[in-house]
Short mmCIF file of C-alpha atoms in Angstrom, two decimals:
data_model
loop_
_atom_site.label_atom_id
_atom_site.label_comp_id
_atom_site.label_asym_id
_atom_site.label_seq_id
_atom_site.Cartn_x
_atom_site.Cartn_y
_atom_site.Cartn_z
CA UNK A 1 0.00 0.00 0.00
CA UNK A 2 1.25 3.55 -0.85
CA UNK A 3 0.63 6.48 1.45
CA UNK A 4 -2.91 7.12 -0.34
CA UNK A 5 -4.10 3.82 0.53
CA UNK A 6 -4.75 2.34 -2.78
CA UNK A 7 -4.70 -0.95 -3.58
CA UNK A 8 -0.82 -2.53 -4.36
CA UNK A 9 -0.68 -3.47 -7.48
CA UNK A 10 3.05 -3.37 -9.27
CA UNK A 11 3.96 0.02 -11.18
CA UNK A 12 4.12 -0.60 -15.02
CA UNK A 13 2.90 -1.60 -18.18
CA UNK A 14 -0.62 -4.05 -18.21
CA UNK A 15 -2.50 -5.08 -21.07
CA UNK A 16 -6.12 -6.13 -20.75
CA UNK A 17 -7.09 -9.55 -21.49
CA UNK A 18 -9.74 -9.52 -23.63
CA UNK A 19 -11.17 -13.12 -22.35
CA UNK A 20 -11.68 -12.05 -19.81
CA UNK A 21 -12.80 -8.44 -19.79
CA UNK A 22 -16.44 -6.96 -20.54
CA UNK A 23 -17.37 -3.51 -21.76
CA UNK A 24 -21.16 -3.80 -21.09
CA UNK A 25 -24.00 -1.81 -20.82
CA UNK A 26 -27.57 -1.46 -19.37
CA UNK A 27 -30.35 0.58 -20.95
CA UNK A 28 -34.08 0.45 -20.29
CA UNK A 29 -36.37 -1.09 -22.77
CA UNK A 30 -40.53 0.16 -22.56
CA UNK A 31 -39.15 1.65 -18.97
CA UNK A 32 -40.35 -1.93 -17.66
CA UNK A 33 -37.41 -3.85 -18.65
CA UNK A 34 -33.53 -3.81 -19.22
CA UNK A 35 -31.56 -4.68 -22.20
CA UNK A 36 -27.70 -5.68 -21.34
CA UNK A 37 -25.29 -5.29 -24.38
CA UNK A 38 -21.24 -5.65 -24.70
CA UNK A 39 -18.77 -4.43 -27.00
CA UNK A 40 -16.46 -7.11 -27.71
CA UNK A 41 -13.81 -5.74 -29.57
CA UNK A 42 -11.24 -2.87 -28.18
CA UNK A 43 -7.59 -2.03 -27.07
CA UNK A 44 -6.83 -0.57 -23.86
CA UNK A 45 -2.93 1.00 -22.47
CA UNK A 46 -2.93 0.64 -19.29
CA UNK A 47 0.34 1.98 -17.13
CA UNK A 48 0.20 1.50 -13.16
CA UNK A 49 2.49 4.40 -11.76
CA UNK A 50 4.23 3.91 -8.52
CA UNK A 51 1.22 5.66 -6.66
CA UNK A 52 -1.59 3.78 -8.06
CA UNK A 53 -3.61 6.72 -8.08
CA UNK A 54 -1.63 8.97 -10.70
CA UNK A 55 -2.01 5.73 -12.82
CA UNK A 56 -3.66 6.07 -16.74
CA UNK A 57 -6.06 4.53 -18.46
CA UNK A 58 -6.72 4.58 -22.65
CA UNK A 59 -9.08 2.24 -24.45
CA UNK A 60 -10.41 2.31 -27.99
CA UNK A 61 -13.39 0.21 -28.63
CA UNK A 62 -14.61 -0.60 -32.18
CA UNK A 63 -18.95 0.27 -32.23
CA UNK A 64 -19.37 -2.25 -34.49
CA UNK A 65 -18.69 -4.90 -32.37
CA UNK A 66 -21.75 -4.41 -30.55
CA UNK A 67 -24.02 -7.17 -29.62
CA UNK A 68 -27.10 -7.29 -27.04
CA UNK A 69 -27.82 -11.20 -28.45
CA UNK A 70 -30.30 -9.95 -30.80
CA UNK A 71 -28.87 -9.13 -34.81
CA UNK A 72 -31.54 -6.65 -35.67
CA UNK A 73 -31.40 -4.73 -32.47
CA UNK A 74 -27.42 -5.11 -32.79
CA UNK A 75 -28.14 -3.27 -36.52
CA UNK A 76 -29.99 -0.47 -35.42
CA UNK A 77 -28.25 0.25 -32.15
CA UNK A 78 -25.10 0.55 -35.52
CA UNK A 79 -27.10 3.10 -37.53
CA UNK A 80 -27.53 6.73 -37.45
CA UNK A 81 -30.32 6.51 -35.12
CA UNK A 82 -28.39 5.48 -32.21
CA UNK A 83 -24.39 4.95 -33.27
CA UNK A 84 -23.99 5.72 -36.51
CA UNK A 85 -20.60 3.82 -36.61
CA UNK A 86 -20.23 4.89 -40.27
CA UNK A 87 -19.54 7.64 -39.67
CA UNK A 88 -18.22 7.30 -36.02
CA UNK A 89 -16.94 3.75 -35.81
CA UNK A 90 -14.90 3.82 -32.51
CA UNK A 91 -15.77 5.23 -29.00
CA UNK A 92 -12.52 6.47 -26.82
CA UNK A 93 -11.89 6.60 -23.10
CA UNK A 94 -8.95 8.36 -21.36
CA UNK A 95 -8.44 8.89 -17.69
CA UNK A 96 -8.17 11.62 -16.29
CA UNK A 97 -7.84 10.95 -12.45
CA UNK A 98 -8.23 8.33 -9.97
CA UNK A 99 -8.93 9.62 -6.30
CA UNK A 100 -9.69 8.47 -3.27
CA UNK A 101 -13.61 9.39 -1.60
CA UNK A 102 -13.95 7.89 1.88
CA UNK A 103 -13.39 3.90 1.25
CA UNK A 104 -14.20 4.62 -2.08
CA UNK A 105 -12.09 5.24 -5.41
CA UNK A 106 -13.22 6.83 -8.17
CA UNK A 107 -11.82 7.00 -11.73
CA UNK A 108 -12.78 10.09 -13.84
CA UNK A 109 -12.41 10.13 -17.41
CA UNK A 110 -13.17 11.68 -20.53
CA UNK A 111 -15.62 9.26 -22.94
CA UNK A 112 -16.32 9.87 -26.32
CA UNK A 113 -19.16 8.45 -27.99
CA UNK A 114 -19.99 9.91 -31.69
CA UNK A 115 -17.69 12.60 -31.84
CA UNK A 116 -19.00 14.33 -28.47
CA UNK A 117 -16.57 14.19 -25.62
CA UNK A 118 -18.02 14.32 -21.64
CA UNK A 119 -16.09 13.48 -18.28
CA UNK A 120 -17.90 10.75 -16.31
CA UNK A 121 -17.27 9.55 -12.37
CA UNK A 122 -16.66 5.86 -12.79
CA UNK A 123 -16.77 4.08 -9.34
CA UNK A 124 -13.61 2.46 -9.24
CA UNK A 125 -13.02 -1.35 -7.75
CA UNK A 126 -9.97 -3.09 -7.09
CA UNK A 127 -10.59 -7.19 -6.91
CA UNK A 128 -7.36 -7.97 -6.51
CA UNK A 129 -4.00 -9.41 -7.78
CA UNK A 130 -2.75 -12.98 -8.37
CA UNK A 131 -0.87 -15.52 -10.45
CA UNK A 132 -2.05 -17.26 -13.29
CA UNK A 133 -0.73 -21.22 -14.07
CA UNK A 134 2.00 -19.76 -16.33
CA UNK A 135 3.65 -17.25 -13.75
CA UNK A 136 2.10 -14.08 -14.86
CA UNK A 137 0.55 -11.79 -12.96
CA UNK A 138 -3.15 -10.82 -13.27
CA UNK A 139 -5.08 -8.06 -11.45
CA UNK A 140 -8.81 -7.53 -12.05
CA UNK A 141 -10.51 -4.15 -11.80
CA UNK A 142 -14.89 -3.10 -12.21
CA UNK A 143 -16.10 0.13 -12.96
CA UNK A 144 -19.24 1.44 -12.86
CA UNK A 145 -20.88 4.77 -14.14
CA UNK A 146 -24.56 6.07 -15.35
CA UNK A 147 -24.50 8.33 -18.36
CA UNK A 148 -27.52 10.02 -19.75
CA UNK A 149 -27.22 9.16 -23.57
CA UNK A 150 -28.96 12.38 -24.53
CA UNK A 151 -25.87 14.44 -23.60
CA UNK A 152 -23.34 12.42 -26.86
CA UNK A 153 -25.73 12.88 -29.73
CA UNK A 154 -27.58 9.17 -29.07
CA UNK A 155 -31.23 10.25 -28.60
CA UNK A 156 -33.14 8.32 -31.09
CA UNK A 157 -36.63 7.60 -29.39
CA UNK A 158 -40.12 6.86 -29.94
CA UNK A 159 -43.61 7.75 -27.94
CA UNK A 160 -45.38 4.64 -26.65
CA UNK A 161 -49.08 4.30 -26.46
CA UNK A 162 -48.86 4.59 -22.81
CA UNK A 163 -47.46 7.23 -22.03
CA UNK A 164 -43.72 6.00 -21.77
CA UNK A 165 -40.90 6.01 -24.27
CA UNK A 166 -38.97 3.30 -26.02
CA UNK A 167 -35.11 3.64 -24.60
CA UNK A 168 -34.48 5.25 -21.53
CA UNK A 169 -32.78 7.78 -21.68
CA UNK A 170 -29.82 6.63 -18.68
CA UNK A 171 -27.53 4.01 -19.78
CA UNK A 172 -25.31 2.21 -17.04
CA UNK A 173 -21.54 1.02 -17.86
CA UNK A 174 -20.25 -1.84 -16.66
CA UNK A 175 -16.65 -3.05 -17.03
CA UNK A 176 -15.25 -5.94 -15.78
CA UNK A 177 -11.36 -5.81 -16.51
CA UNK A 178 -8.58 -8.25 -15.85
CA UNK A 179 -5.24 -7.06 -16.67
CA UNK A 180 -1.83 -8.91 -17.51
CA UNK A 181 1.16 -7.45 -16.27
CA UNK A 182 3.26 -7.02 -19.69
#
């Protein structure tokens, strides 16, 4: 442990293993249900600085690689309704701090979905470090934030019969991350 208290986990280069990392997503469906969705293709740089907290995070996912289980929803969740990964095709994510609040951590970072760039509060979890069977070292991370869609450009709805809308209009990330130390 460093003098902030974070979680020890060795300074230096980690790369995320893909197997075993998920870039998901929640959304509301009719307001009485909740779709779940991944993106399953992305790079990440991760460097782990001797004071885990001044430590950085980049990843690049590819929008296209979208999938909630169903292909048409997949397809219109790609076009310019929602994504439009023609003409925006990857979505970026850069830290730009990690701090401590109360027994808490908390990762902010600047996301960029179709071209519009906000910061978002991730809450930050560290699950912990270990060896794999081959002598590496793996540590795993989760993340969570709420972002209102609305605010990057994705605000496709429709007016239900009832009263209610389509898509809500909060979306909630979840990643799951294990990292490999390089």
């Amino acid at each position: 442990m460093t003098t902030t208290n974070a979680p020890a986990i060795a300074a230096g280069t980690w790369t995320v293993d893909p197997a075993h990392t998920r870039i998901g997503f929640i959304a509301r469906h009719l307001m009485v249900t909740k779709v779940r969705g991944e993106f399953t293709d992305f790079e990440a740089d991760v460097e782990v600085a001797d004071d885990p907290l001044d430590s950085t995070v980049e990843v690049v996912v590819q929008m296209d690689s979208i999938d909630t289980g169903t292909a048409d929803r997949d397809g219109h969740l790609r076009s310019n309704d929602f994504f439009d990964i023609a003409t925006y095709p990857t979505m970026r994510f850069k830290s730009k701090s990690i701090t401590r609040d109360g027994s808490q951590f908390v990762l902010s970072a600047d996301l960029t979905i179709k071209g519009v760039t906000q910061s978002v509060d991730f809450e930050l979890g560290f699950d912990g470090t270990g060896l794999d069977p081959w002598g590496g070292e793996r540590a795993g991370l989760s993340a969570t934030a709420t972002i209102n869609r609305n605010d990057f450009g994705v605000a496709f709805n429709a007016l239900l019969e009832t009263g209610g809308v389509l898509v809500g209009d909060n979306v909630q990330i979840e990643l799951d991350v294990q990292l490999i130390r390089a």
